[in-house]
C-alpha cells in the first residue's frame, strides 16, 4: 500500500540508558492515527533490531553501540524489515482524543 493511502501514523523511538550509562534504543513501534471522533486507545508492540552474529552481538555490547534504524520509514512502512532480525521489547499504550 502506498504511504499516502494508509493514513497518518505516529512512529515511536524509545531510548534509555544501558548498564554503562550509554543512551541506547529501547524499542521502535508505529500506530495509525484513528479518523473517527472520540477517545481511542491503542497498544503498540515495540521491537528492537538485533545483530545477526554472536561476534556482532558481543562487539555491540562491549562498545555500547547497538543496531539502530536510521530512517523512521523502516518502522512505519515495514519495507525491508522482513529481512531484519528484530526482538520483541514490550508494549506502549497511547490514547487519542479525536475531534
Tab-separated table of N, CA, C and O in Angstrom:
chain	number	residue	atom	x	y	z
A	1	UNK	N	0.847	-1.176	0.000
A	1	UNK	CA	0.000	0.000	0.000
A	1	UNK	C	0.892	1.239	0.000
A	1	UNK	O	1.765	1.360	0.858
A	2	UNK	N	0.654	2.168	-0.907
A	2	UNK	CA	1.431	3.412	-0.885
A	2	UNK	C	1.207	4.155	0.423
A	2	UNK	O	0.119	4.113	0.999
A	3	UNK	N	2.235	4.846	0.943
A	3	UNK	CA	2.121	5.506	2.246
A	3	UNK	C	0.986	6.511	2.328
A	3	UNK	O	0.377	6.689	3.371
A	4	UNK	N	0.651	7.199	1.210
A	4	UNK	CA	-0.399	8.205	1.267
A	4	UNK	C	-1.790	7.593	1.375
A	4	UNK	O	-2.733	8.276	1.722
A	5	UNK	N	-1.945	6.290	1.112
A	5	UNK	CA	-3.241	5.632	1.237
A	5	UNK	C	-3.456	5.022	2.621
A	5	UNK	O	-4.568	4.684	2.979
A	6	UNK	N	-2.390	4.861	3.382
A	6	UNK	CA	-2.518	4.189	4.672
A	6	UNK	C	-2.888	5.148	5.797
A	6	UNK	O	-3.208	4.718	6.881
A	7	UNK	N	-2.841	6.446	5.559
A	7	UNK	CA	-3.195	7.414	6.579
A	7	UNK	C	-2.016	7.776	7.460
A	7	UNK	O	-0.963	7.156	7.404
A	8	UNK	N	-2.205	8.794	8.291
A	8	UNK	CA	-1.103	9.242	9.156
A	8	UNK	C	-0.769	8.221	10.241
A	8	UNK	O	-1.629	7.490	10.711
A	9	UNK	N	0.506	8.205	10.608
A	9	UNK	CA	0.987	7.303	11.645
A	9	UNK	C	1.828	8.077	12.647
A	9	UNK	O	2.392	9.112	12.319
A	10	UNK	N	1.910	7.531	13.827
A	10	UNK	CA	2.857	8.013	14.823
A	10	UNK	C	3.925	6.935	14.949
A	10	UNK	O	3.606	5.757	15.145
A	11	UNK	N	5.181	7.332	14.779
A	11	UNK	CA	6.308	6.409	14.897
A	11	UNK	C	7.019	6.717	16.207
A	11	UNK	O	7.369	7.868	16.474
A	12	UNK	N	7.207	5.703	17.033
A	12	UNK	CA	7.873	5.876	18.325
A	12	UNK	C	9.282	5.316	18.285
A	12	UNK	O	9.509	4.235	17.745
A	13	UNK	N	10.215	6.068	18.855
A	13	UNK	CA	11.587	5.612	19.089
A	13	UNK	C	11.866	5.886	20.555
A	13	UNK	O	11.948	7.038	20.964
A	14	UNK	N	11.983	4.835	21.337
A	14	UNK	CA	12.173	4.972	22.779
A	14	UNK	C	13.634	4.685	23.116
A	14	UNK	O	14.175	3.660	22.716
A	15	UNK	N	14.266	5.609	23.854
A	15	UNK	CA	15.672	5.471	24.242
A	15	UNK	C	15.797	5.472	25.755
A	15	UNK	O	14.953	6.033	26.449
A	16	UNK	N	16.874	4.865	26.249
A	16	UNK	CA	17.148	4.848	27.677
A	16	UNK	C	18.571	4.411	27.923
A	16	UNK	O	19.238	3.882	27.023
A	17	UNK	N	19.065	4.585	29.142
A	17	UNK	CA	20.462	4.220	29.442
A	17	UNK	C	20.640	2.707	29.562
A	17	UNK	O	19.758	2.005	30.022
A	18	UNK	N	21.814	2.222	29.117
A	18	UNK	CA	22.157	0.822	29.313
A	18	UNK	C	22.971	0.681	30.605
A	18	UNK	O	23.092	1.632	31.373
A	19	UNK	N	23.541	-0.477	30.818
A	19	UNK	CA	24.301	-0.775	32.032
A	19	UNK	C	25.471	0.193	32.229
A	19	UNK	O	25.848	0.522	33.349
A	20	UNK	N	26.047	0.669	31.117
A	20	UNK	CA	27.208	1.560	31.185
A	20	UNK	C	26.825	3.037	31.137
A	20	UNK	O	27.692	3.901	31.099
A	21	UNK	N	25.527	3.339	31.086
A	21	UNK	CA	25.081	4.723	31.032
A	21	UNK	C	24.970	5.291	29.635
A	21	UNK	O	24.698	6.470	29.470
A	22	UNK	N	25.190	4.466	28.598
A	22	UNK	CA	25.038	4.913	27.216
A	22	UNK	C	23.554	5.000	26.874
A	22	UNK	O	22.769	4.143	27.275
A	23	UNK	N	23.174	6.015	26.119
A	23	UNK	CA	21.793	6.161	25.667
A	23	UNK	C	21.587	5.247	24.464
A	23	UNK	O	22.166	5.474	23.403
A	24	UNK	N	20.784	4.190	24.626
A	24	UNK	CA	20.565	3.205	23.566
A	24	UNK	C	19.073	3.063	23.276
A	24	UNK	O	18.229	3.402	24.108
A	25	UNK	N	18.771	2.547	22.085
A	25	UNK	CA	17.378	2.348	21.705
A	25	UNK	C	16.771	1.240	22.566
A	25	UNK	O	17.373	0.204	22.793
A	26	UNK	N	15.586	1.500	23.084
A	26	UNK	CA	14.855	0.515	23.880
A	26	UNK	C	13.708	-0.103	23.099
A	26	UNK	O	13.189	-1.145	23.470
A	27	UNK	N	13.290	0.561	22.028
A	27	UNK	CA	12.229	-0.003	21.205
A	27	UNK	C	11.733	0.947	20.139
A	27	UNK	O	11.855	2.168	20.264
A	28	UNK	N	11.199	0.360	19.071
A	28	UNK	CA	10.542	1.088	17.986
A	28	UNK	C	9.130	0.543	17.844
A	28	UNK	O	8.869	-0.620	18.119
A	29	UNK	N	8.243	1.396	17.375
A	29	UNK	CA	6.877	0.968	17.110
A	29	UNK	C	6.155	2.026	16.297
A	29	UNK	O	6.605	3.171	16.200
A	30	UNK	N	5.024	1.661	15.715
A	30	UNK	CA	4.220	2.593	14.919
A	30	UNK	C	2.753	2.238	15.067
A	30	UNK	O	2.402	1.074	15.286
A	31	UNK	N	1.912	3.260	14.948
A	31	UNK	CA	0.462	3.055	15.024
A	31	UNK	C	-0.215	4.075	14.102
A	31	UNK	O	0.257	5.205	13.952
A	32	UNK	N	-1.297	3.641	13.461
A	32	UNK	CA	-2.087	4.554	12.633
A	32	UNK	C	-2.950	5.433	13.520
A	32	UNK	O	-3.507	4.972	14.518
A	33	UNK	N	-3.075	6.701	13.145
A	33	UNK	CA	-3.921	7.633	13.884
A	33	UNK	C	-5.373	7.388	13.453
A	33	UNK	O	-5.667	7.369	12.258
A	34	UNK	N	-6.295	7.197	14.417
A	34	UNK	CA	-7.704	6.952	14.070
A	34	UNK	C	-8.345	8.173	13.403
A	34	UNK	O	-7.953	9.311	13.661
A	35	UNK	N	-9.324	7.922	12.533
A	35	UNK	CA	-10.031	9.000	11.845
A	35	UNK	C	-11.351	9.363	12.513
A	35	UNK	O	-11.835	10.471	12.371
A	36	UNK	N	-11.961	8.431	13.212
A	36	UNK	CA	-13.292	8.675	13.762
A	36	UNK	C	-13.202	9.474	15.062
A	36	UNK	O	-12.289	9.256	15.870
A	37	UNK	N	-14.134	10.388	15.285
A	37	UNK	CA	-14.121	11.186	16.520
A	37	UNK	C	-14.296	10.300	17.753
A	37	UNK	O	-14.911	9.239	17.701
A	38	UNK	N	-13.738	10.770	18.854
A	38	UNK	CA	-13.872	10.052	20.112
A	38	UNK	C	-12.526	9.727	20.724
A	38	UNK	O	-11.476	10.131	20.242
A	39	UNK	N	-12.598	8.988	21.818
A	39	UNK	CA	-11.384	8.579	22.519
A	39	UNK	C	-10.987	7.187	22.038
A	39	UNK	O	-11.802	6.271	22.021
A	40	UNK	N	-9.739	7.046	21.649
A	40	UNK	CA	-9.226	5.779	21.146
A	40	UNK	C	-7.972	5.419	21.929
A	40	UNK	O	-7.146	6.272	22.215
A	41	UNK	N	-7.846	4.156	22.236
A	41	UNK	CA	-6.683	3.660	22.972
A	41	UNK	C	-6.035	2.565	22.128
A	41	UNK	O	-6.710	1.646	21.676
A	42	UNK	N	-4.726	2.689	21.880
A	42	UNK	CA	-4.009	1.713	21.073
A	42	UNK	C	-2.797	1.208	21.846
A	42	UNK	O	-2.097	1.978	22.496
A	43	UNK	N	-2.552	-0.087	21.761
A	43	UNK	CA	-1.361	-0.690	22.356
A	43	UNK	C	-0.404	-1.019	21.213
A	43	UNK	O	-0.777	-1.704	20.258
A	44	UNK	N	0.820	-0.514	21.323
A	44	UNK	CA	1.814	-0.650	20.271
A	44	UNK	C	2.863	-1.674	20.703
A	44	UNK	O	3.473	-1.519	21.761
A	45	UNK	N	3.052	-2.699	19.900
A	45	UNK	CA	4.108	-3.682	20.161
A	45	UNK	C	5.441	-3.057	19.768
A	45	UNK	O	5.605	-2.584	18.651
A	46	UNK	N	6.378	-3.031	20.689
A	46	UNK	CA	7.684	-2.439	20.450
A	46	UNK	C	8.690	-3.532	20.092
A	46	UNK	O	8.560	-4.671	20.528
A	47	UNK	N	9.697	-3.170	19.312
A	47	UNK	CA	10.734	-4.115	18.916
A	47	UNK	C	12.062	-3.387	18.757
A	47	UNK	O	12.096	-2.169	18.621
A	48	UNK	N	13.151	-4.139	18.808
A	48	UNK	CA	14.492	-3.596	18.585
A	48	UNK	C	15.209	-4.477	17.567
A	48	UNK	O	15.014	-5.689	17.544
A	49	UNK	N	16.044	-3.867	16.701
A	49	UNK	CA	16.846	-4.682	15.785
A	49	UNK	C	17.948	-5.400	16.551
A	49	UNK	O	18.426	-4.904	17.580
A	50	UNK	N	18.330	-6.579	16.068
A	50	UNK	CA	19.387	-7.358	16.711
A	50	UNK	C	20.522	-7.619	15.743
A	50	UNK	O	20.314	-7.692	14.534
A	51	UNK	N	21.716	-7.783	16.291
A	51	UNK	CA	22.870	-8.182	15.488
A	51	UNK	C	22.642	-9.598	14.981
A	51	UNK	O	21.978	-10.407	15.623
A	52	UNK	N	23.241	-9.912	13.827
A	52	UNK	CA	22.998	-11.208	13.211
A	52	UNK	C	23.971	-12.290	13.642
A	52	UNK	O	23.712	-13.466	13.440
A	53	UNK	N	25.082	-11.923	14.247
A	53	UNK	CA	26.041	-12.946	14.678
A	53	UNK	C	26.423	-12.728	16.139
A	53	UNK	O	26.271	-11.630	16.676
A	54	UNK	N	26.944	-13.773	16.764
A	54	UNK	CA	27.392	-13.681	18.165
A	54	UNK	C	28.519	-12.662	18.306
A	54	UNK	O	28.573	-11.929	19.278
A	55	UNK	N	29.424	-12.607	17.319
A	55	UNK	CA	30.527	-11.650	17.360
A	55	UNK	C	29.999	-10.218	17.326
A	55	UNK	O	30.411	-9.370	18.124
A	56	UNK	N	29.050	-9.942	16.427
A	56	UNK	CA	28.459	-8.602	16.351
A	56	UNK	C	27.725	-8.269	17.651
A	56	UNK	O	27.765	-7.127	18.110
A	57	UNK	N	27.044	-9.243	18.233
A	57	UNK	CA	26.345	-9.013	19.500
A	57	UNK	C	27.331	-8.652	20.600
A	57	UNK	O	27.096	-7.727	21.375
A	58	UNK	N	28.458	-9.374	20.678
A	58	UNK	CA	29.464	-9.082	21.701
A	58	UNK	C	30.089	-7.708	21.482
A	58	UNK	O	30.219	-6.928	22.434
A	59	UNK	N	30.446	-7.393	20.237
A	59	UNK	CA	31.061	-6.093	19.942
A	59	UNK	C	30.089	-4.960	20.257
A	59	UNK	O	30.479	-3.947	20.847
A	60	UNK	N	28.815	-5.110	19.905
A	60	UNK	CA	27.842	-4.047	20.198
A	60	UNK	C	27.620	-3.900	21.696
A	60	UNK	O	27.470	-2.786	22.202
A	61	UNK	N	27.633	-5.000	22.441
A	61	UNK	CA	27.502	-4.917	23.898
A	61	UNK	C	28.736	-4.252	24.500
A	61	UNK	O	28.641	-3.377	25.350
A	62	UNK	N	29.912	-4.654	24.031
A	62	UNK	CA	31.174	-4.157	24.575
A	62	UNK	C	31.373	-2.670	24.288
A	62	UNK	O	31.834	-1.921	25.152
A	63	UNK	N	31.017	-2.229	23.087
A	63	UNK	CA	31.225	-0.825	22.705
A	63	UNK	C	30.049	0.067	23.096
A	63	UNK	O	30.171	1.287	23.067
A	64	UNK	N	28.910	-0.534	23.440
A	64	UNK	CA	27.729	0.257	23.769
A	64	UNK	C	26.987	0.765	22.554
A	64	UNK	O	26.078	1.568	22.667
A	65	UNK	N	27.371	0.310	21.361
A	65	UNK	CA	26.714	0.706	20.117
A	65	UNK	C	25.845	-0.435	19.629
A	65	UNK	O	26.331	-1.407	19.076
A	66	UNK	N	24.560	-0.321	19.856
A	66	UNK	CA	23.619	-1.358	19.411
A	66	UNK	C	23.045	-0.989	18.052
A	66	UNK	O	23.044	0.176	17.672
A	67	UNK	N	22.533	-1.978	17.308
A	67	UNK	CA	21.933	-1.684	15.995
A	67	UNK	C	20.733	-0.746	16.150
A	67	UNK	O	19.943	-0.876	17.090
A	68	UNK	N	20.623	0.218	15.245
A	68	UNK	CA	19.501	1.160	15.231
A	68	UNK	C	19.052	1.383	13.797
A	68	UNK	O	19.835	1.233	12.867
A	69	UNK	N	17.789	1.756	13.624
A	69	UNK	CA	17.292	2.169	12.317
A	69	UNK	C	17.636	3.640	12.135
A	69	UNK	O	17.435	4.450	13.041
A	70	UNK	N	18.138	3.998	10.959
A	70	UNK	CA	18.477	5.395	10.698
A	70	UNK	C	17.321	6.137	10.042
A	70	UNK	O	17.284	7.359	10.070
A	71	UNK	N	16.378	5.403	9.484
A	71	UNK	CA	15.247	6.021	8.790
A	71	UNK	C	13.939	5.555	9.421
A	71	UNK	O	13.642	4.361	9.438
A	72	UNK	N	13.124	6.489	9.955
A	72	UNK	CA	11.850	6.080	10.582
A	72	UNK	C	10.863	5.448	9.607
A	72	UNK	O	9.930	4.783	10.026
A	73	UNK	N	11.077	5.608	8.306
A	73	UNK	CA	10.190	4.971	7.320
A	73	UNK	C	10.250	3.449	7.431
A	73	UNK	O	9.290	2.770	7.123
A	74	UNK	N	11.384	2.913	7.861
A	74	UNK	CA	11.514	1.464	8.025
A	74	UNK	C	10.507	0.971	9.054
A	74	UNK	O	9.881	-0.072	8.882
A	75	UNK	N	10.314	1.742	10.113
A	75	UNK	CA	9.365	1.370	11.163
A	75	UNK	C	7.934	1.563	10.673
A	75	UNK	O	7.072	0.711	10.881
A	76	UNK	N	7.659	2.672	9.979
A	76	UNK	CA	6.299	2.992	9.550
A	76	UNK	C	5.812	2.099	8.412
A	76	UNK	O	4.679	1.636	8.428
A	77	UNK	N	6.663	1.849	7.429
A	77	UNK	CA	6.223	1.101	6.250
A	77	UNK	C	6.492	-0.386	6.364
A	77	UNK	O	5.785	-1.186	5.801
A	78	UNK	N	7.552	-0.737	7.070
A	78	UNK	CA	7.892	-2.141	7.194
A	78	UNK	C	8.671	-2.684	6.012
A	78	UNK	O	9.079	-3.833	6.022
A	79	UNK	N	8.902	-1.862	4.972
A	79	UNK	CA	9.661	-2.327	3.811
A	79	UNK	C	11.089	-2.642	4.215
A	79	UNK	O	11.742	-1.833	4.857
A	80	UNK	N	11.556	-3.813	3.868
A	80	UNK	CA	12.906	-4.220	4.208
A	80	UNK	C	13.029	-4.802	5.601
A	80	UNK	O	14.048	-5.371	5.959
A	81	UNK	N	11.991	-4.648	6.416
A	81	UNK	CA	12.067	-5.144	7.782
A	81	UNK	C	11.963	-6.662	7.855
A	81	UNK	O	12.411	-7.270	8.818
A	82	UNK	N	11.398	-7.287	6.817
A	82	UNK	CA	11.248	-8.741	6.840
A	82	UNK	C	12.600	-9.450	6.788
A	82	UNK	O	12.691	-10.607	7.155
A	83	UNK	N	13.652	-8.766	6.351
A	83	UNK	CA	14.986	-9.362	6.323
A	83	UNK	C	15.850	-8.887	7.488
A	83	UNK	O	17.017	-9.206	7.568
A	84	UNK	N	15.268	-8.103	8.380
A	84	UNK	CA	15.981	-7.598	9.546
A	84	UNK	C	15.587	-8.418	10.765
A	84	UNK	O	14.405	-8.629	11.022
A	85	UNK	N	16.573	-8.877	11.502
A	85	UNK	CA	16.297	-9.630	12.731
A	85	UNK	C	15.893	-8.638	13.823
A	85	UNK	O	16.607	-7.689	14.100
A	86	UNK	N	14.722	-8.858	14.417
A	86	UNK	CA	14.246	-7.994	15.496
A	86	UNK	C	13.821	-8.852	16.678
A	86	UNK	O	13.556	-10.041	16.545
A	87	UNK	N	13.757	-8.204	17.836
A	87	UNK	CA	13.330	-8.881	19.067
A	87	UNK	C	12.219	-8.045	19.683
A	87	UNK	O	12.297	-6.825	19.740
A	88	UNK	N	11.172	-8.713	20.152
A	88	UNK	CA	10.069	-8.028	20.827
A	88	UNK	C	10.587	-7.371	22.099
A	88	UNK	O	11.420	-7.928	22.811
A	89	UNK	N	10.092	-6.156	22.378
A	89	UNK	CA	10.623	-5.391	23.500
A	89	UNK	C	9.500	-4.711	24.286
A	89	UNK	O	9.631	-3.575	24.685
A	90	UNK	N	8.392	-5.381	24.485
A	90	UNK	CA	7.333	-4.829	25.317
A	90	UNK	C	6.288	-4.056	24.532
A	90	UNK	O	6.195	-4.164	23.312
A	91	UNK	N	5.511	-3.257	25.270
A	91	UNK	CA	4.381	-2.543	24.691
A	91	UNK	C	4.314	-1.122	25.227
A	91	UNK	O	4.757	-0.856	26.345
A	92	UNK	N	3.731	-0.230	24.409
A	92	UNK	CA	3.433	1.141	24.822
A	92	UNK	C	1.964	1.362	24.518
A	92	UNK	O	1.480	0.993	23.442
A	93	UNK	N	1.224	1.952	25.457
A	93	UNK	CA	-0.190	2.265	25.239
A	93	UNK	C	-0.322	3.767	25.056
A	93	UNK	O	0.229	4.542	25.821
A	94	UNK	N	-1.061	4.151	24.018
A	94	UNK	CA	-1.245	5.563	23.697
A	94	UNK	C	-2.741	5.842	23.556
A	94	UNK	O	-3.502	4.989	23.107
A	95	UNK	N	-3.164	7.022	24.004
A	95	UNK	CA	-4.576	7.426	23.899
A	95	UNK	C	-4.700	8.596	22.928
A	95	UNK	O	-3.894	9.520	22.962
A	96	UNK	N	-5.716	8.526	22.072
A	96	UNK	CA	-6.029	9.602	21.134
A	96	UNK	C	-7.373	10.201	21.516
A	96	UNK	O	-8.312	9.464	21.817
A	97	UNK	N	-7.494	11.501	21.470
A	97	UNK	CA	-8.773	12.200	21.595
A	97	UNK	C	-8.998	12.921	20.283
A	97	UNK	O	-8.420	13.982	20.042
A	98	UNK	N	-9.829	12.358	19.410
A	98	UNK	CA	-10.054	12.882	18.078
A	98	UNK	C	-11.345	13.686	18.067
A	98	UNK	O	-12.379	13.239	18.537
A	99	UNK	N	-11.254	14.899	17.510
A	99	UNK	CA	-12.435	15.774	17.424
A	99	UNK	C	-12.949	15.821	16.005
A	99	UNK	O	-12.253	15.686	15.067
